[in-house]
Coordinates of C-alpha atoms in Angstrom, one line a residue:
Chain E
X1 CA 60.4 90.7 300.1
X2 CA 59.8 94.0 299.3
X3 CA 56.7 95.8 300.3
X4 CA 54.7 98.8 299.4
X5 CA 54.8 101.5 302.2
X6 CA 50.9 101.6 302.4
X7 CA 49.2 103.2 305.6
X8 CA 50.1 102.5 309.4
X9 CA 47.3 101.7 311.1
X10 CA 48.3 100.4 314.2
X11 CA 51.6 100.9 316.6
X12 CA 52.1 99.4 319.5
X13 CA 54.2 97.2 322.1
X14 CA 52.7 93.9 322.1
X15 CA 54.1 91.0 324.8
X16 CA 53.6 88.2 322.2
X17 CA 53.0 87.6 318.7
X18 CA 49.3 85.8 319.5
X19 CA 48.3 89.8 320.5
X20 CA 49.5 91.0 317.7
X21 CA 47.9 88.1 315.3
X22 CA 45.1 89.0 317.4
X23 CA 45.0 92.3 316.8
X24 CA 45.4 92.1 312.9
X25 CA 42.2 89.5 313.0
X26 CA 39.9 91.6 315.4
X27 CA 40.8 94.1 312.7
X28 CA 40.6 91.8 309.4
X29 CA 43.4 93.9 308.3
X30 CA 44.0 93.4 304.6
X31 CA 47.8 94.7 304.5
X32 CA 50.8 93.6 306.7
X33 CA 52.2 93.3 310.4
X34 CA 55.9 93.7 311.1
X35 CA 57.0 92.4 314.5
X36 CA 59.9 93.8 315.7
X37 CA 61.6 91.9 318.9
X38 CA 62.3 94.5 321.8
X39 CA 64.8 92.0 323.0
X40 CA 68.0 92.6 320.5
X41 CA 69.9 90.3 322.5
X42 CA 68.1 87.9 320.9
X43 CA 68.6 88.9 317.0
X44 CA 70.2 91.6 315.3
X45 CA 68.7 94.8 315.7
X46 CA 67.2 94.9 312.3
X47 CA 65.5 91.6 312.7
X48 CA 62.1 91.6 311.7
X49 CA 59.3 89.3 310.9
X50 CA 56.4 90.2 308.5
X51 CA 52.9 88.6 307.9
X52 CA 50.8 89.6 305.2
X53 CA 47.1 89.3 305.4
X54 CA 43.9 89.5 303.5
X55 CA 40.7 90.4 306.3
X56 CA 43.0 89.7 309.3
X57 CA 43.9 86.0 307.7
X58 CA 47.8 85.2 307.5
X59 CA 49.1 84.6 303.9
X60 CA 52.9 84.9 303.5
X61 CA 55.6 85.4 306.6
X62 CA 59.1 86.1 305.9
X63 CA 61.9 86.9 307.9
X64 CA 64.4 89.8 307.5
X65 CA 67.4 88.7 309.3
X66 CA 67.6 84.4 307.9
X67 CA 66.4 85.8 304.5
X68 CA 63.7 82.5 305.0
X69 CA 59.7 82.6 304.2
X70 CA 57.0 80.2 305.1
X71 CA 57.1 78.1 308.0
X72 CA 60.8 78.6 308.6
X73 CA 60.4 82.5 308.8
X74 CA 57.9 81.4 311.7
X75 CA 60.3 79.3 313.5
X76 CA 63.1 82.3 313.2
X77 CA 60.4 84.8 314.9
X78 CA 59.7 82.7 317.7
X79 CA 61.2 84.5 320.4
X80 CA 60.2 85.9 323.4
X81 CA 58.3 89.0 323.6
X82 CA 58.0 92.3 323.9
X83 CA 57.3 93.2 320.1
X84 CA 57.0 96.3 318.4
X85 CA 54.0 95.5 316.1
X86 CA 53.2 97.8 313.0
X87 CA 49.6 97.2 311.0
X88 CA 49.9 98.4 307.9
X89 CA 47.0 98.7 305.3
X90 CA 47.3 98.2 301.7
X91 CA 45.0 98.3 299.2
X92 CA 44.0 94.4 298.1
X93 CA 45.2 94.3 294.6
X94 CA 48.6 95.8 295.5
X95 CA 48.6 92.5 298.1
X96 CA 47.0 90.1 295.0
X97 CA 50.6 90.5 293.2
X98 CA 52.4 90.3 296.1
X99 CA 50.8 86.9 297.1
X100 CA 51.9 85.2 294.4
X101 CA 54.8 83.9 296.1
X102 CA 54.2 80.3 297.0
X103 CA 57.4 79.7 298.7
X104 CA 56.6 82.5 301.3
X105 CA 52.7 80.9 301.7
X106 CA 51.9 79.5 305.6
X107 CA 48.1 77.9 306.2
X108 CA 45.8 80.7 307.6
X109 CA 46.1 78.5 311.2
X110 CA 49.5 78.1 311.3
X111 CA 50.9 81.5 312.4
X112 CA 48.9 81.4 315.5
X113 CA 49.4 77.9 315.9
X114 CA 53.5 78.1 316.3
X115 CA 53.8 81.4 317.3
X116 CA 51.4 81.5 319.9
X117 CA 50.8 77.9 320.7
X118 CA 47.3 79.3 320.5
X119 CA 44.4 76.6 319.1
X120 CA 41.6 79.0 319.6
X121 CA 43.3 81.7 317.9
X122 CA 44.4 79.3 314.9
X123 CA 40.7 77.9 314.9
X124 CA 39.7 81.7 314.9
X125 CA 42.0 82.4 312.2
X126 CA 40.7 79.7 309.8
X127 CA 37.1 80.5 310.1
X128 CA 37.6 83.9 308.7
X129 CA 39.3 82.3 306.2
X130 CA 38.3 81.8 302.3
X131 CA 37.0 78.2 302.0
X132 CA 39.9 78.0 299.3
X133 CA 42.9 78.8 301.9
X134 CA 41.5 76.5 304.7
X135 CA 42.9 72.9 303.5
X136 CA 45.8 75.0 301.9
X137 CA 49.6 73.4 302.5
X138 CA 52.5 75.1 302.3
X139 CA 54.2 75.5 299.1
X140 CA 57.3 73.0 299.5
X141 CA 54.8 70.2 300.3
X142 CA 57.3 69.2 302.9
X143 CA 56.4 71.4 305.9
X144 CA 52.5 70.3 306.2
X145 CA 50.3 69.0 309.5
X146 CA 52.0 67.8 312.1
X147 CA 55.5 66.5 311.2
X148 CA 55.7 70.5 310.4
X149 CA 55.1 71.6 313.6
X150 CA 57.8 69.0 315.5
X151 CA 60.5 70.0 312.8
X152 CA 59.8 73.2 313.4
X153 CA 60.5 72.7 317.6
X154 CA 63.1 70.7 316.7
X155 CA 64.5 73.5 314.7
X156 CA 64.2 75.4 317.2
X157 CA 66.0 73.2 320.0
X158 CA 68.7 72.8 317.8
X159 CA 69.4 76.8 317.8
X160 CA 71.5 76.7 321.0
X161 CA 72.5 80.5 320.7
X162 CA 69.0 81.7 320.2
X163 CA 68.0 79.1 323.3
X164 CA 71.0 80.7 325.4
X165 CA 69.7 84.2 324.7
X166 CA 66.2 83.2 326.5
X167 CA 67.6 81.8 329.6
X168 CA 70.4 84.5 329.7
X169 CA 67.4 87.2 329.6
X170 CA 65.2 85.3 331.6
X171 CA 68.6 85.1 334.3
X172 CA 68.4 89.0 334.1
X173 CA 64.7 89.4 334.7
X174 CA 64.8 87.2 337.1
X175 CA 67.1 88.9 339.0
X176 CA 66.0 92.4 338.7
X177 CA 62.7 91.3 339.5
X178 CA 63.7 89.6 342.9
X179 CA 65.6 93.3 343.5
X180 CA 61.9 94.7 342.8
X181 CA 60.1 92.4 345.2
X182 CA 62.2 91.9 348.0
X183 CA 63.1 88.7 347.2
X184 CA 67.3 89.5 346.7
X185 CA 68.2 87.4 349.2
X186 CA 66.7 84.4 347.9
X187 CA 68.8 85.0 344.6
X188 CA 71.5 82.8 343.7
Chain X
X1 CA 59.9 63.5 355.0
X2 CA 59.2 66.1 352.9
X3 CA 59.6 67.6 349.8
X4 CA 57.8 70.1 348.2
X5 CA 57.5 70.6 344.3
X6 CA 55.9 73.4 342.2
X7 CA 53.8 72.5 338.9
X8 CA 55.0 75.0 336.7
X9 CA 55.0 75.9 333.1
X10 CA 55.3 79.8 332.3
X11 CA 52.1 79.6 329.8
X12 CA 48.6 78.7 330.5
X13 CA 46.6 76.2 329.2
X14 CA 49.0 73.3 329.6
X15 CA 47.5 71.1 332.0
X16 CA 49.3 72.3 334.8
X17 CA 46.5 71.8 336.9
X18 CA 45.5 68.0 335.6
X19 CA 48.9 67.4 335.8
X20 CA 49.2 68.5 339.6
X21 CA 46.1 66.0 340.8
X22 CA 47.1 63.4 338.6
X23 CA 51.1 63.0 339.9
X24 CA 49.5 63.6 343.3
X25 CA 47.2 60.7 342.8
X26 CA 49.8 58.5 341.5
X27 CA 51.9 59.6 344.4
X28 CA 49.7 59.2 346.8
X29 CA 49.9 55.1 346.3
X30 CA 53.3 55.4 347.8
X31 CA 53.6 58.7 349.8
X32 CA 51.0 61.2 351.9
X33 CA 50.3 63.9 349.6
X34 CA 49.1 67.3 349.7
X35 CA 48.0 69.3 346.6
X36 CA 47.7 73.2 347.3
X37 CA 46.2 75.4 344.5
X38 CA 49.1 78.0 344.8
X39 CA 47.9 80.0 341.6
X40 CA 45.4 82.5 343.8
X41 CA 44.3 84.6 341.3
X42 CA 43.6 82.5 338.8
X43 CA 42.6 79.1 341.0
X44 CA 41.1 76.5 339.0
X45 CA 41.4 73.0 341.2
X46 CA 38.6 73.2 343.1
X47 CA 36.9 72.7 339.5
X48 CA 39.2 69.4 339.0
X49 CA 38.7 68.2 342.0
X50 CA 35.2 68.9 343.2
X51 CA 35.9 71.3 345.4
X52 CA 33.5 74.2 344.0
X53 CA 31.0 75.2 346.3
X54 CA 33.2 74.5 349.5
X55 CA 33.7 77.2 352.0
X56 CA 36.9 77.7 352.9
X57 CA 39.7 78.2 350.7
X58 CA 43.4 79.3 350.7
X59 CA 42.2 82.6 350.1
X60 CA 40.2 82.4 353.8
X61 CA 43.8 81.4 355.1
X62 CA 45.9 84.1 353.4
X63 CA 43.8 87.0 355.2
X64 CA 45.1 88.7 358.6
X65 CA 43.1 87.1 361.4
X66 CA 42.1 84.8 359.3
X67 CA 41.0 80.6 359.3
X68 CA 43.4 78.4 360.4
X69 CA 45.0 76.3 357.6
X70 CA 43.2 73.1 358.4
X71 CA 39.8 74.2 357.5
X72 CA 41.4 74.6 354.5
X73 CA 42.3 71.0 353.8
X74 CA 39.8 68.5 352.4
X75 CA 40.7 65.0 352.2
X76 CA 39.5 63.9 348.5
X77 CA 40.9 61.6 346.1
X78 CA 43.2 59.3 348.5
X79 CA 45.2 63.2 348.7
X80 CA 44.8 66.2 351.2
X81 CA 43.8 69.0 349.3
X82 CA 44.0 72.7 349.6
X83 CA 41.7 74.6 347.1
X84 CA 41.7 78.4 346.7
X85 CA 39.0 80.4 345.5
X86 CA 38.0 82.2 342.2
X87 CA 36.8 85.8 343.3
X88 CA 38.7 88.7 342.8
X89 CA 37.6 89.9 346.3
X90 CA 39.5 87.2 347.6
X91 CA 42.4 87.1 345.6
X92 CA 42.8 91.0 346.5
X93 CA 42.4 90.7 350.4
X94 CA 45.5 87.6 350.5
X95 CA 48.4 88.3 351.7
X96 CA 50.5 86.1 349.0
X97 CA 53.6 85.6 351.8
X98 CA 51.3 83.8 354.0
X99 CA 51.6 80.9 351.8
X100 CA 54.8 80.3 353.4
X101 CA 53.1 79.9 356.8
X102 CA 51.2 77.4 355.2
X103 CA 53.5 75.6 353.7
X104 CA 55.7 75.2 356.2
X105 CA 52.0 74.1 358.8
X106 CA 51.3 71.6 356.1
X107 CA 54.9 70.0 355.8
X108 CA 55.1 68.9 359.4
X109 CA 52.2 66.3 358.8
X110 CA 52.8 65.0 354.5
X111 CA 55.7 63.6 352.9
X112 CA 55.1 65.3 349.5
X113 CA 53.9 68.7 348.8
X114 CA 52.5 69.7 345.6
X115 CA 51.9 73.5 344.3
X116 CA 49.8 74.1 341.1
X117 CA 51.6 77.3 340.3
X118 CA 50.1 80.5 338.9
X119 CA 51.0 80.6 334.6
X120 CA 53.0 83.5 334.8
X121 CA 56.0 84.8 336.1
X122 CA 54.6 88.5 335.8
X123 CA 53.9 89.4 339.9
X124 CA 55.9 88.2 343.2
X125 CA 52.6 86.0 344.3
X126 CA 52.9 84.2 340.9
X127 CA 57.0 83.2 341.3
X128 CA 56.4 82.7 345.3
X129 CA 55.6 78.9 345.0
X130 CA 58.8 78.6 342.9
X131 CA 60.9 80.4 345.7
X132 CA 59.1 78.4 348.1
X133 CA 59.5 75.1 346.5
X134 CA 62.4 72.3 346.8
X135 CA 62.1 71.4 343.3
X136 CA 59.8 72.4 340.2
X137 CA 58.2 69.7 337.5
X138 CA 58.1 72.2 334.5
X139 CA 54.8 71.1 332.4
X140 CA 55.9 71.7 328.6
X141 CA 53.9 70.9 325.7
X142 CA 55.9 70.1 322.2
X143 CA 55.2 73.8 320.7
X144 CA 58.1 76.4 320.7
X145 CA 56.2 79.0 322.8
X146 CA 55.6 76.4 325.5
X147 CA 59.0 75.4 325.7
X148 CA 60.4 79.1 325.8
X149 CA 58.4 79.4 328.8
X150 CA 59.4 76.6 330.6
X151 CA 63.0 77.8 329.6
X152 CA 62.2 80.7 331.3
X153 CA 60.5 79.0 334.1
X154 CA 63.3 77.0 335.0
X155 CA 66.0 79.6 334.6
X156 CA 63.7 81.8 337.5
X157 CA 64.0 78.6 339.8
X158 CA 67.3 78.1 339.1
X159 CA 67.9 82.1 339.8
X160 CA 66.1 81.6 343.2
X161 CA 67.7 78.5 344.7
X162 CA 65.0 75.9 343.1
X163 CA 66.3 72.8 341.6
X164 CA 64.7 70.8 338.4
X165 CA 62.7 67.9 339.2
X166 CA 62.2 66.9 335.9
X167 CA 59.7 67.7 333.0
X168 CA 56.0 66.8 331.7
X169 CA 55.6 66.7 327.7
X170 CA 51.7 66.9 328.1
X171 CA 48.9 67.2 325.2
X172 CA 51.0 65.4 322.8
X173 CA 49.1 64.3 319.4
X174 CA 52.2 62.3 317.5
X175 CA 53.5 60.3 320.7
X176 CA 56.7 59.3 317.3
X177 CA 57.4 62.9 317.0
X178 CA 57.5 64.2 320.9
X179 CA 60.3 61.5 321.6
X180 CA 62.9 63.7 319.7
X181 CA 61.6 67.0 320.4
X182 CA 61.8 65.7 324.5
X183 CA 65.4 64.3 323.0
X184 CA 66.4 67.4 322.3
X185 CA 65.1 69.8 325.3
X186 CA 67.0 67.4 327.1
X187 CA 70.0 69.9 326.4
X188 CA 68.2 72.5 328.5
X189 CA 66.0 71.0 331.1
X190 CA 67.8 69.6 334.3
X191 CA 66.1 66.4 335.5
X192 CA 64.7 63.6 333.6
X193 CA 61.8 63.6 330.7
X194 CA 59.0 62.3 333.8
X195 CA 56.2 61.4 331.0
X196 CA 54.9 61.9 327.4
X197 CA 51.1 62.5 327.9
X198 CA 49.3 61.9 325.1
X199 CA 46.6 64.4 323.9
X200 CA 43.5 63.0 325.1
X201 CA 39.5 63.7 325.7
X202 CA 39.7 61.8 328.9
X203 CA 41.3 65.3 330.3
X204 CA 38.2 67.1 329.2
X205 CA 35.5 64.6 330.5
X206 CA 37.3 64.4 333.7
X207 CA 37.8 68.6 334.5
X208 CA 34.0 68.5 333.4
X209 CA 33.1 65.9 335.5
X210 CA 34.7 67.9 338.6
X211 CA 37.1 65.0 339.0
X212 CA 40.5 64.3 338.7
X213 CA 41.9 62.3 335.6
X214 CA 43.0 59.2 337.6
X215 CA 40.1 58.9 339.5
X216 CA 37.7 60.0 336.0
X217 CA 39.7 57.6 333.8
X218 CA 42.0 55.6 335.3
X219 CA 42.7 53.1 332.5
X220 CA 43.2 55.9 330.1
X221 CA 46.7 55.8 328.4
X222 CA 47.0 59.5 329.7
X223 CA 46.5 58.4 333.2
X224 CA 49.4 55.3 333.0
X225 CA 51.7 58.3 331.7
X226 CA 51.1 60.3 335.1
X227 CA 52.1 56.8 337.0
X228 CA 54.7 56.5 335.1
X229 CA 55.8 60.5 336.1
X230 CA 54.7 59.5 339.9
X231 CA 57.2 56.0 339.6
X232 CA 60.2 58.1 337.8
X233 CA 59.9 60.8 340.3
X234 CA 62.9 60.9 342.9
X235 CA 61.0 62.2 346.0
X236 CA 63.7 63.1 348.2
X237 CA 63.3 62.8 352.4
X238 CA 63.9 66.3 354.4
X239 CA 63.2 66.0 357.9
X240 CA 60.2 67.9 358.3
X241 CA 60.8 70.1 361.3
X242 CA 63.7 71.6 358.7
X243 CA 61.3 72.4 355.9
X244 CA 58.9 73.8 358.3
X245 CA 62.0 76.0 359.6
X246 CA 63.4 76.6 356.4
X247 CA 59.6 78.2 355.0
X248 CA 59.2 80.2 357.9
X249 CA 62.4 81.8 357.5
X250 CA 62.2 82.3 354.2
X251 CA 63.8 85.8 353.6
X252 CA 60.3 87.0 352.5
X253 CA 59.8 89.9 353.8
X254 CA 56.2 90.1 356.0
X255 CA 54.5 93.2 354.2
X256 CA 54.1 93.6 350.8

């Protein structure tokens, strides 16, 4: 997916993708995010995951490192946090083109829904959605409602390098954590 | 006997707290249980349990000088339970290493301990009923970001000496779909799948009735999965004296 440069807007360090979903609704962005794991243990450094939205609502996700859009591209982003997020504004019409690209379309909900695990967010989400987008399904057809959402865990579980990366990090923080608190003794 | 187990899951909002009364209820059949709201600056219990307007908490007992543990302890619910309170007055005054005190005061006289632990793993008071625990029951839900936390959560008991009891799937909508989604964590998580909770309003009704689920709805299919948890769940004996021992000489240091 190629997109236009457009203006950054927002830049921060963000512990979970809910904040920065969050943080591109409170705005109703109209323009992209790109969420950048801080963890490169996890992915290749250039790994990235990009939402675009129109007023804050999720349209298309893709995912720079699997080459994958739509639902999958949100299964590839789930990783722990810290993110780098990036809000970047773009002018609608530039987006309008852009959009037309059904295999990268998610439901407005669904972002929120299996990156944060957040219902309140997702049923946030869909209210400042266009009445159009709110039954919307994924392009394939294949990947809608619930069935979605297990293949997508499933997916998931069956990534047992990506899985190995979490418990090897959380390992780490767990360790230098129990230095920080005065717990090394307690440490296996 | 005693063992003590945390109720963990690294993410809020998964029934941690429902799932703590309910296995103690459905323990408490079979075993003395005590149920201690561990999470002390984000205590919710006494609101399960109809505890609210009570007036001594855990947070009374985690002061310097302060009550003794057993004004702490209400008997409700066929369990002994230990609520903590809600202010941030409170929370900031406790001394989070005096929990071990009153662990190891409260396992002389149970055989099973239960901690509803705090949904984080971001401070020392939130991992302390993790370090302090024999085992933890990680409470998962079928959504990738729960089950990265309760990765993480179980790698931080692992890391400090604390074994897998076994997990929770809890809020599930497609009872078809969880079976191979809890198939498949089964790679990860030590300990067997306890129960598949189905998604239900009985939850809801029962937290806003001040009561907890097996008491608010105990023919709800929600409440058989927590008996079933309760049945599946190895309790293990420890001779009391040594947990009481071991807790107080947990190598926690005594100032923060």
């Amino acid at each position: 997916m190629k997109l236009p440069s457009g203006r950054l807007v927002h830049s921060r360090v963000v512990d979970d993708p809910g904040a920065a979903l969050a943080a591109a609704l409170d705005r109703e962005l109209t323009g992209y995010a790109v969420l950048e794991p801080q963890e490169t243990l996890l992915l290749a450094a250039d790994a990235r995951g990009v939402l675009t939205l129109t007023d804050g609502v999720p349209v298309l996700t893709y995912h720079t490192e699997t080459d994958r859009g739509g639902p999958p591209a949100l299964a590839d982003l789930a990783v722990p946090g810290p993110y780098r997020l990036e809000l970047v504004a773009l002018p609608a019409d530039v987006l309008a083109d852009l959009h037309d690209t059904p295999a990268l379309r998610v439901p407005p909900g669904m972002p929120a829904q299996r990156l944060a695990g957040d219902p309140d967010l997702a049923a946030r989400t869909r209210n400042n959605a266009p009445d159009s987008r709110v039954r919307e399904s994924p392009a394939s057809g294949s990947d809608s409602g619930e069935p979605a959402q297990q293949s997508a865990v499933e997916a998931f579980l069956e990534n047992e390098g990506k899985i190995e990366a979490i418990r090897e990090q959380a390992r780490e923080e767990a360790r230098e954590r129990a230095a920080e608190w005065g717990l090394d003794e307690v440490c296996e | 006997m005693v063992e003590a187990f945390a109720v963990a899951s690294g993410k809020g909002g998964t029934g941690k707290t429902t799932s703590t009364l309910a296995l103690g209820m459905a323990l408490a059949e079979e075993y003395d249980v005590t149920v201690i709201d561990a999470d002390t600056g984000m205590a919710n219990l006494l609101f399960h349990a109809g505890l609210s307007s009570v007036d001594t908490t855990l947070h009374d007992v985690l002061v310097e000088g302060g009550a003794p543990v057993e004004a702490a302890v209400y008997d409700r619910f066929g369990m002994s339970v230990v609520p903590c309170g809600t202010s941030l007055a409170g929370f900031e005054a406790a001394e989070p290493e005096r929990l071990r005190d009153v662990v190891a005061t409260l396992a002389v006289d149970t055989d099973v301990i239960l901690l509803d632990s705090p949904a984080t793993l971001g401070s020392k008071s939130a991992v302390l009923p993790i370090v302090l625990a024999d085992r933890v029951v990680v409470v998962l839900q079928p959504t990738i970001p729960a089950l990265s936390d309760g990765l993480k959560v179980q790698e931080y008991a692992h890391s400090y000496g604390t074994e897998t009891a076994g997990t929770i799937f809890n809020k599930v909508t497609d009872p078809d779909d969880v079976q191979s989604v809890a198939e498949k964590s089964r790679r990860y998580f030590d300990g067997p799948t306890l129960a598949t909770v189905p998604d239900s309003d009985a939850a809801r009704k029962a937290r806003r009735a001040g009561e907890p689920l097996l008491a608010h709805a105990p023919a709800a299919a929600a409440a058989e999965a927590y008996r079933g948890a309760a049945r599946d769940l190895d309790v293990r004996s420890g001779a009391a004296d040594d947990v009481a021992d071991r807790f107080r000489s947990a190598v926690i240091p005594e100032q923060r």
